């Protein structure tokens, strides 16, 4: 049985982890976050995106973090990544095989 949490009018399953897929969105990749997941997180508006090996962490900015220029510092970070991994931006044919409408489990009722 899945425990439910009443949150902002939603009966939301309480979960620690979900599995989803990256999908192609123009020249980028995207992750779809359902409305209940966003409601549970409390995230809205500007967010902090932290990138670590094997992880992408989304969080609300702390009081001392400025969130006015979301792409500030990207150029330097991209140069650093390319210095460490020269093929990081190479075209990946596997992305063409992904079905952007593949079931990721977020639409299922439990």
mmCIF file of N, CA and C in Angstrom:
data_model
loop_
_atom_site.group_PDB
_atom_site.id
_atom_site.type_symbol
_atom_site.label_atom_id
_atom_site.label_comp_id
_atom_site.label_asym_id
_atom_site.label_seq_id
_atom_site.Cartn_x
_atom_site.Cartn_y
_atom_site.Cartn_z
ATOM 1 N N UNK A 1 0.839 -1.187 0.000
ATOM 2 C CA UNK A 1 0.000 0.000 0.000
ATOM 3 C C UNK A 1 0.877 1.241 0.000
ATOM 4 N N UNK A 2 0.520 2.231 -0.788
ATOM 5 C CA UNK A 2 1.264 3.477 -0.866
ATOM 6 C C UNK A 2 0.609 4.491 0.055
ATOM 7 N N UNK A 3 1.393 5.061 0.966
ATOM 8 C CA UNK A 3 0.872 6.118 1.830
ATOM 9 C C UNK A 3 0.589 7.347 0.987
ATOM 10 N N UNK A 4 -0.456 8.082 1.366
ATOM 11 C CA UNK A 4 -0.826 9.292 0.629
ATOM 12 C C UNK A 4 -0.681 10.502 1.542
ATOM 13 N N UNK A 5 -0.359 11.628 0.954
ATOM 14 C CA UNK A 5 -0.228 12.884 1.662
ATOM 15 C C UNK A 5 -1.189 13.878 1.028
ATOM 16 N N UNK A 6 -2.042 14.505 1.824
ATOM 17 C CA UNK A 6 -2.918 15.553 1.302
ATOM 18 C C UNK A 6 -2.092 16.831 1.256
ATOM 19 N N UNK A 7 -1.825 17.333 0.043
ATOM 20 C CA UNK A 7 -0.958 18.493 -0.113
ATOM 21 C C UNK A 7 -1.544 19.416 -1.157
ATOM 22 N N UNK A 8 -1.966 20.604 -0.745
ATOM 23 C CA UNK A 8 -2.538 21.595 -1.654
ATOM 24 C C UNK A 8 -3.639 21.007 -2.538
ATOM 25 N N UNK A 9 -4.502 20.219 -1.950
ATOM 26 C CA UNK A 9 -5.629 19.671 -2.691
ATOM 27 C C UNK A 9 -5.325 18.399 -3.461
ATOM 28 N N UNK A 10 -4.087 17.920 -3.412
ATOM 29 C CA UNK A 10 -3.722 16.681 -4.104
ATOM 30 C C UNK A 10 -3.546 15.567 -3.092
ATOM 31 N N UNK A 11 -3.994 14.376 -3.458
ATOM 32 C CA UNK A 11 -3.628 13.187 -2.706
ATOM 33 C C UNK A 11 -2.357 12.667 -3.354
ATOM 34 N N UNK A 12 -1.221 12.939 -2.748
ATOM 35 C CA UNK A 12 0.076 12.670 -3.355
ATOM 36 C C UNK A 12 0.730 11.480 -2.666
ATOM 37 N N UNK A 13 1.177 10.484 -3.446
ATOM 38 C CA UNK A 13 1.908 9.387 -2.818
ATOM 39 C C UNK A 13 3.193 9.919 -2.189
ATOM 40 N N UNK A 14 3.487 9.442 -0.987
ATOM 41 C CA UNK A 14 4.740 9.821 -0.341
ATOM 42 C C UNK A 14 5.812 8.893 -0.901
ATOM 43 N N UNK A 15 6.817 9.477 -1.528
ATOM 44 C CA UNK A 15 7.851 8.654 -2.130
ATOM 45 C C UNK A 15 9.199 9.332 -1.974
ATOM 46 N N UNK A 16 10.231 8.535 -1.930
ATOM 47 C CA UNK A 16 11.573 9.073 -1.828
ATOM 48 C C UNK A 16 12.213 9.148 -3.204
ATOM 49 N N UNK A 17 11.842 8.245 -4.107
ATOM 50 C CA UNK A 17 12.490 8.152 -5.405
ATOM 51 C C UNK A 17 11.476 7.797 -6.470
ATOM 52 N N UNK A 18 11.583 8.427 -7.637
ATOM 53 C CA UNK A 18 10.807 8.019 -8.799
ATOM 54 C C UNK A 18 11.787 7.786 -9.939
ATOM 55 N N UNK A 19 11.385 7.017 -10.912
ATOM 56 C CA UNK A 19 12.199 6.799 -12.099
ATOM 57 C C UNK A 19 11.506 7.466 -13.267
ATOM 58 N N UNK A 20 12.253 8.220 -14.040
ATOM 59 C CA UNK A 20 11.728 8.901 -15.210
ATOM 60 C C UNK A 20 12.798 8.884 -16.288
ATOM 61 N N UNK A 21 12.548 9.528 -17.406
ATOM 62 C CA UNK A 21 13.501 9.529 -18.516
ATOM 63 C C UNK A 21 13.834 10.944 -18.937
ATOM 64 N N UNK A 22 15.031 11.111 -19.462
ATOM 65 C CA UNK A 22 15.387 12.338 -20.149
ATOM 66 C C UNK A 22 14.779 12.270 -21.534
ATOM 67 N N UNK A 23 14.207 13.376 -21.988
ATOM 68 C CA UNK A 23 13.613 13.422 -23.323
ATOM 69 C C UNK A 23 14.189 14.595 -24.094
ATOM 70 N N UNK A 24 14.256 14.448 -25.402
ATOM 71 C CA UNK A 24 14.792 15.505 -26.250
ATOM 72 C C UNK A 24 13.793 16.658 -26.313
ATOM 73 N N UNK A 25 14.304 17.877 -26.165
ATOM 74 C CA UNK A 25 13.483 19.080 -26.223
ATOM 75 C C UNK A 25 14.280 20.127 -27.002
ATOM 76 N N UNK A 26 14.094 20.172 -28.327
ATOM 77 C CA UNK A 26 14.901 21.052 -29.167
ATOM 78 C C UNK A 26 16.342 20.580 -29.162
ATOM 79 N N UNK A 27 17.268 21.473 -28.834
ATOM 80 C CA UNK A 27 18.678 21.107 -28.750
ATOM 81 C C UNK A 27 19.076 20.681 -27.345
ATOM 82 N N UNK A 28 18.116 20.556 -26.466
ATOM 83 C CA UNK A 28 18.381 20.224 -25.069
ATOM 84 C C UNK A 28 17.728 18.898 -24.707
ATOM 85 N N UNK A 29 17.960 18.472 -23.500
ATOM 86 C CA UNK A 29 17.278 17.318 -22.925
ATOM 87 C C UNK A 29 16.438 17.848 -21.766
ATOM 88 N N UNK A 30 15.330 17.201 -21.481
ATOM 89 C CA UNK A 30 14.419 17.681 -20.442
ATOM 90 C C UNK A 30 13.952 16.528 -19.567
ATOM 91 N N UNK A 31 13.505 16.876 -18.380
ATOM 92 C CA UNK A 31 12.858 15.936 -17.469
ATOM 93 C C UNK A 31 11.496 16.522 -17.144
ATOM 94 N N UNK A 32 10.453 15.713 -17.299
ATOM 95 C CA UNK A 32 9.108 16.190 -16.980
ATOM 96 C C UNK A 32 8.868 15.973 -15.488
ATOM 97 N N UNK A 33 8.461 17.036 -14.800
ATOM 98 C CA UNK A 33 8.131 16.956 -13.379
ATOM 99 C C UNK A 33 6.628 17.177 -13.247
ATOM 100 N N UNK A 34 5.949 16.202 -12.686
ATOM 101 C CA UNK A 34 4.493 16.319 -12.565
ATOM 102 C C UNK A 34 4.119 17.391 -11.534
ATOM 103 N N UNK A 35 2.901 17.872 -11.642
ATOM 104 C CA UNK A 35 2.411 18.896 -10.726
ATOM 105 C C UNK A 35 2.479 18.427 -9.261
ATOM 106 N N UNK A 36 2.060 17.189 -8.954
ATOM 107 C CA UNK A 36 2.185 16.727 -7.560
ATOM 108 C C UNK A 36 3.634 16.669 -7.067
ATOM 109 N N UNK A 37 4.571 16.272 -7.943
ATOM 110 C CA UNK A 37 5.978 16.222 -7.539
ATOM 111 C C UNK A 37 6.465 17.624 -7.208
ATOM 112 N N UNK A 38 6.132 18.598 -8.064
ATOM 113 C CA UNK A 38 6.524 19.974 -7.781
ATOM 114 C C UNK A 38 5.866 20.488 -6.502
ATOM 115 N N UNK A 39 4.599 20.130 -6.304
ATOM 116 C CA UNK A 39 3.902 20.557 -5.089
ATOM 117 C C UNK A 39 4.581 19.977 -3.852
ATOM 118 N N UNK A 40 4.966 18.705 -3.909
ATOM 119 C CA UNK A 40 5.643 18.078 -2.775
ATOM 120 C C UNK A 40 6.987 18.743 -2.498
ATOM 121 N N UNK A 41 7.683 19.163 -3.555
ATOM 122 C CA UNK A 41 9.010 19.757 -3.379
ATOM 123 C C UNK A 41 8.934 21.170 -2.821
ATOM 124 N N UNK A 42 7.836 21.877 -3.120
ATOM 125 C CA UNK A 42 7.726 23.265 -2.708
ATOM 126 C C UNK A 42 8.505 24.219 -3.602
ATOM 127 N N UNK A 43 9.118 23.696 -4.671
ATOM 128 C CA UNK A 43 9.896 24.545 -5.576
ATOM 129 C C UNK A 43 8.962 25.337 -6.478
ATOM 130 N N UNK A 44 9.338 26.593 -6.725
ATOM 131 C CA UNK A 44 8.606 27.431 -7.664
ATOM 132 C C UNK A 44 9.496 28.610 -8.038
ATOM 133 N N UNK A 45 9.219 29.205 -9.177
ATOM 134 C CA UNK A 45 10.007 30.354 -9.607
ATOM 135 C C UNK A 45 11.452 29.975 -9.877
ATOM 136 N N UNK A 46 12.362 30.843 -9.488
ATOM 137 C CA UNK A 46 13.791 30.623 -9.708
ATOM 138 C C UNK A 46 14.297 29.496 -8.801
ATOM 139 N N UNK A 47 15.137 28.646 -9.359
ATOM 140 C CA UNK A 47 15.716 27.542 -8.591
ATOM 141 C C UNK A 47 17.216 27.495 -8.806
ATOM 142 N N UNK A 48 17.896 26.767 -7.954
ATOM 143 C CA UNK A 48 19.325 26.516 -8.084
ATOM 144 C C UNK A 48 19.476 25.124 -8.676
ATOM 145 N N UNK A 49 20.305 24.991 -9.712
ATOM 146 C CA UNK A 49 20.581 23.713 -10.340
ATOM 147 C C UNK A 49 22.057 23.409 -10.088
ATOM 148 N N UNK A 50 22.325 22.346 -9.347
ATOM 149 C CA UNK A 50 23.697 21.960 -9.008
ATOM 150 C C UNK A 50 24.023 20.678 -9.753
ATOM 151 N N UNK A 51 25.162 20.647 -10.437
ATOM 152 C CA UNK A 51 25.548 19.494 -11.232
ATOM 153 C C UNK A 51 26.759 18.832 -10.595
ATOM 154 N N UNK A 52 26.632 17.534 -10.340
ATOM 155 C CA UNK A 52 27.722 16.708 -9.825
ATOM 156 C C UNK A 52 27.799 15.477 -10.708
ATOM 157 N N UNK A 53 28.886 14.739 -10.631
ATOM 158 C CA UNK A 53 29.014 13.510 -11.410
ATOM 159 C C UNK A 53 27.853 12.569 -11.077
ATOM 160 N N UNK A 54 27.018 12.282 -12.086
ATOM 161 C CA UNK A 54 25.901 11.356 -11.903
ATOM 162 C C UNK A 54 24.692 11.943 -11.198
ATOM 163 N N UNK A 55 24.689 13.252 -10.944
ATOM 164 C CA UNK A 55 23.573 13.863 -10.226
ATOM 165 C C UNK A 55 23.278 15.254 -10.763
ATOM 166 N N UNK A 56 22.016 15.618 -10.740
ATOM 167 C CA UNK A 56 21.573 16.992 -10.956
ATOM 168 C C UNK A 56 20.619 17.285 -9.811
ATOM 169 N N UNK A 57 20.918 18.298 -9.036
ATOM 170 C CA UNK A 57 20.142 18.605 -7.835
ATOM 171 C C UNK A 57 19.442 19.943 -8.023
ATOM 172 N N UNK A 58 18.119 19.958 -7.882
ATOM 173 C CA UNK A 58 17.324 21.174 -7.956
ATOM 174 C C UNK A 58 16.963 21.586 -6.538
ATOM 175 N N UNK A 59 17.149 22.861 -6.207
ATOM 176 C CA UNK A 59 16.797 23.321 -4.868
ATOM 177 C C UNK A 59 16.385 24.784 -4.902
ATOM 178 N N UNK A 60 15.698 25.191 -3.855
ATOM 179 C CA UNK A 60 15.326 26.594 -3.715
ATOM 180 C C UNK A 60 16.581 27.370 -3.324
ATOM 181 N N UNK A 61 16.715 28.596 -3.814
ATOM 182 C CA UNK A 61 17.894 29.386 -3.436
ATOM 183 C C UNK A 61 17.841 29.770 -1.962
ATOM 184 N N UNK A 62 19.008 29.785 -1.330
ATOM 185 C CA UNK A 62 19.065 30.262 0.047
ATOM 186 C C UNK A 62 19.058 31.784 0.032
ATOM 187 N N UNK A 63 18.919 32.385 1.167
ATOM 188 C CA UNK A 63 18.814 33.846 1.256
ATOM 189 C C UNK A 63 20.041 34.545 0.685
ATOM 190 N N UNK A 64 21.212 33.905 0.751
ATOM 191 C CA UNK A 64 22.440 34.558 0.279
ATOM 192 C C UNK A 64 22.774 34.247 -1.180
ATOM 193 N N UNK A 65 21.945 33.458 -1.870
ATOM 194 C CA UNK A 65 22.215 33.116 -3.270
ATOM 195 C C UNK A 65 21.456 34.055 -4.202
ATOM 196 N N UNK A 66 22.156 34.614 -5.178
ATOM 197 C CA UNK A 66 21.552 35.475 -6.178
ATOM 198 C C UNK A 66 21.070 34.612 -7.344
ATOM 199 N N UNK A 67 19.853 34.822 -7.824
ATOM 200 C CA UNK A 67 19.300 34.024 -8.903
ATOM 201 C C UNK A 67 18.864 34.925 -10.053
ATOM 202 N N UNK A 68 19.565 36.003 -10.288
ATOM 203 C CA UNK A 68 19.165 36.946 -11.322
ATOM 204 C C UNK A 68 19.641 36.578 -12.714
ATOM 205 N N UNK A 69 20.808 35.953 -12.849
ATOM 206 C CA UNK A 69 21.385 35.635 -14.148
ATOM 207 C C UNK A 69 21.640 34.129 -14.215
ATOM 208 N N UNK A 70 20.666 33.349 -14.676
ATOM 209 C CA UNK A 70 20.773 31.895 -14.604
ATOM 210 C C UNK A 70 21.930 31.304 -15.403
ATOM 211 N N UNK A 71 22.418 31.987 -16.456
ATOM 212 C CA UNK A 71 23.495 31.425 -17.279
ATOM 213 C C UNK A 71 24.867 32.013 -16.934
ATOM 214 N N UNK A 72 24.910 32.837 -15.900
ATOM 215 C CA UNK A 72 26.174 33.449 -15.511
ATOM 216 C C UNK A 72 27.174 32.359 -15.105
ATOM 217 N N UNK A 73 28.369 32.418 -15.676
ATOM 218 C CA UNK A 73 29.413 31.453 -15.347
ATOM 219 C C UNK A 73 29.390 30.194 -16.191
ATOM 220 N N UNK A 74 28.367 30.032 -17.050
ATOM 221 C CA UNK A 74 28.278 28.807 -17.855
ATOM 222 C C UNK A 74 29.470 28.649 -18.782
ATOM 223 N N UNK A 75 29.888 29.736 -19.425
ATOM 224 C CA UNK A 75 30.976 29.639 -20.399
ATOM 225 C C UNK A 75 32.236 29.068 -19.748
ATOM 226 N N UNK A 76 32.584 29.567 -18.579
ATOM 227 C CA UNK A 76 33.769 29.066 -17.874
ATOM 228 C C UNK A 76 33.598 27.598 -17.476
ATOM 229 N N UNK A 77 32.395 27.247 -17.024
ATOM 230 C CA UNK A 77 32.148 25.861 -16.628
ATOM 231 C C UNK A 77 32.214 24.930 -17.830
ATOM 232 N N UNK A 78 31.669 25.344 -18.972
ATOM 233 C CA UNK A 78 31.704 24.522 -20.182
ATOM 234 C C UNK A 78 33.149 24.327 -20.634
ATOM 235 N N UNK A 79 33.942 25.384 -20.594
ATOM 236 C CA UNK A 79 35.359 25.261 -20.965
ATOM 237 C C UNK A 79 36.073 24.272 -20.053
ATOM 238 N N UNK A 80 35.783 24.311 -18.761
ATOM 239 C CA UNK A 80 36.410 23.392 -17.804
ATOM 240 C C UNK A 80 36.010 21.946 -18.095
ATOM 241 N N UNK A 81 34.713 21.728 -18.359
ATOM 242 C CA UNK A 81 34.237 20.376 -18.663
ATOM 243 C C UNK A 81 34.880 19.861 -19.946
ATOM 244 N N UNK A 82 34.947 20.701 -20.983
ATOM 245 C CA UNK A 82 35.540 20.280 -22.254
ATOM 246 C C UNK A 82 37.035 20.008 -22.124
ATOM 247 N N UNK A 83 37.705 20.721 -21.222
ATOM 248 C CA UNK A 83 39.122 20.455 -20.985
ATOM 249 C C UNK A 83 39.305 19.067 -20.364
ATOM 250 N N UNK A 84 38.353 18.679 -19.507
ATOM 251 C CA UNK A 84 38.421 17.377 -18.840
ATOM 252 C C UNK A 84 37.854 16.259 -19.721
ATOM 253 N N UNK A 85 36.821 16.570 -20.529
ATOM 254 C CA UNK A 85 36.123 15.578 -21.357
ATOM 255 C C UNK A 85 35.861 16.181 -22.729
ATOM 256 N N UNK A 86 36.864 16.131 -23.637
ATOM 257 C CA UNK A 86 36.748 16.804 -24.935
ATOM 258 C C UNK A 86 35.548 16.383 -25.783
ATOM 259 N N UNK A 87 35.018 15.185 -25.605
ATOM 260 C CA UNK A 87 33.902 14.709 -26.423
ATOM 261 C C UNK A 87 32.546 14.922 -25.759
ATOM 262 N N UNK A 88 32.499 15.705 -24.701
ATOM 263 C CA UNK A 88 31.265 15.894 -23.934
ATOM 264 C C UNK A 88 30.121 16.456 -24.776
ATOM 265 N N UNK A 89 30.418 17.268 -25.788
ATOM 266 C CA UNK A 89 29.368 17.877 -26.608
ATOM 267 C C UNK A 89 29.179 17.195 -27.955
ATOM 268 N N UNK A 90 29.844 16.059 -28.171
ATOM 269 C CA UNK A 90 29.683 15.339 -29.430
ATOM 270 C C UNK A 90 28.252 14.849 -29.598
ATOM 271 N N UNK A 91 27.784 14.791 -30.834
ATOM 272 C CA UNK A 91 26.442 14.318 -31.150
ATOM 273 C C UNK A 91 26.283 12.868 -30.698
ATOM 274 N N UNK A 92 25.156 12.549 -30.096
ATOM 275 C CA UNK A 92 24.882 11.201 -29.609
ATOM 276 C C UNK A 92 23.699 10.633 -30.385
ATOM 277 N N UNK A 93 23.976 9.683 -31.293
ATOM 278 C CA UNK A 93 22.915 9.101 -32.130
ATOM 279 C C UNK A 93 21.861 8.372 -31.301
ATOM 280 N N UNK A 94 22.213 7.904 -30.121
ATOM 281 C CA UNK A 94 21.262 7.182 -29.279
ATOM 282 C C UNK A 94 20.054 8.059 -28.929
ATOM 283 N N UNK A 95 20.257 9.373 -28.825
ATOM 284 C CA UNK A 95 19.161 10.277 -28.483
ATOM 285 C C UNK A 95 18.062 10.217 -29.540
ATOM 286 N N UNK A 96 18.440 10.022 -30.816
ATOM 287 C CA UNK A 96 17.444 9.938 -31.883
ATOM 288 C C UNK A 96 16.505 8.744 -31.705
ATOM 289 N N UNK A 97 16.967 7.707 -31.017
ATOM 290 C CA UNK A 97 16.173 6.498 -30.834
ATOM 291 C C UNK A 97 15.187 6.608 -29.681
ATOM 292 N N UNK A 98 15.328 7.614 -28.848
ATOM 293 C CA UNK A 98 14.447 7.750 -27.691
ATOM 294 C C UNK A 98 13.077 8.216 -28.142
ATOM 295 N N UNK A 99 12.068 7.676 -27.543
ATOM 296 C CA UNK A 99 10.701 8.088 -27.831
ATOM 297 C C UNK A 99 10.297 9.113 -26.780
ATOM 298 N N UNK A 100 10.140 10.359 -27.195
ATOM 299 C CA UNK A 100 9.833 11.438 -26.256
ATOM 300 C C UNK A 100 8.509 11.228 -25.536
ATOM 301 N N UNK A 101 7.673 10.373 -26.077
ATOM 302 C CA UNK A 101 6.390 10.125 -25.423
ATOM 303 C C UNK A 101 6.390 8.816 -24.643
ATOM 304 N N UNK A 102 7.568 8.253 -24.433
ATOM 305 C CA UNK A 102 7.661 6.976 -23.719
ATOM 306 C C UNK A 102 7.051 7.111 -22.331
ATOM 307 N N UNK A 103 6.406 6.065 -21.912
ATOM 308 C CA UNK A 103 5.786 6.072 -20.588
ATOM 309 C C UNK A 103 6.873 6.175 -19.534
ATOM 310 N N UNK A 104 6.722 7.153 -18.658
ATOM 311 C CA UNK A 104 7.682 7.308 -17.577
ATOM 312 C C UNK A 104 7.047 7.042 -16.216
ATOM 313 N N UNK A 105 5.789 6.589 -16.227
ATOM 314 C CA UNK A 105 5.126 6.223 -14.985
ATOM 315 C C UNK A 105 4.456 7.376 -14.283
ATOM 316 N N UNK A 106 4.650 8.592 -14.739
ATOM 317 C CA UNK A 106 4.079 9.738 -14.032
ATOM 318 C C UNK A 106 2.583 9.898 -14.272
ATOM 319 N N UNK A 107 2.068 9.336 -15.368
ATOM 320 C CA UNK A 107 0.649 9.479 -15.678
ATOM 321 C C UNK A 107 -0.215 8.383 -15.054
ATOM 322 N N UNK A 108 0.416 7.379 -14.495
ATOM 323 C CA UNK A 108 -0.335 6.236 -13.969
ATOM 324 C C UNK A 108 -0.995 6.584 -12.646
ATOM 325 N N UNK A 109 -2.193 6.112 -12.457
ATOM 326 C CA UNK A 109 -2.899 6.253 -11.190
ATOM 327 C C UNK A 109 -2.534 5.071 -10.312
ATOM 328 N N UNK A 110 -2.225 5.329 -9.076
ATOM 329 C CA UNK A 110 -1.897 4.230 -8.126
ATOM 330 C C UNK A 110 -2.853 4.249 -6.969
#
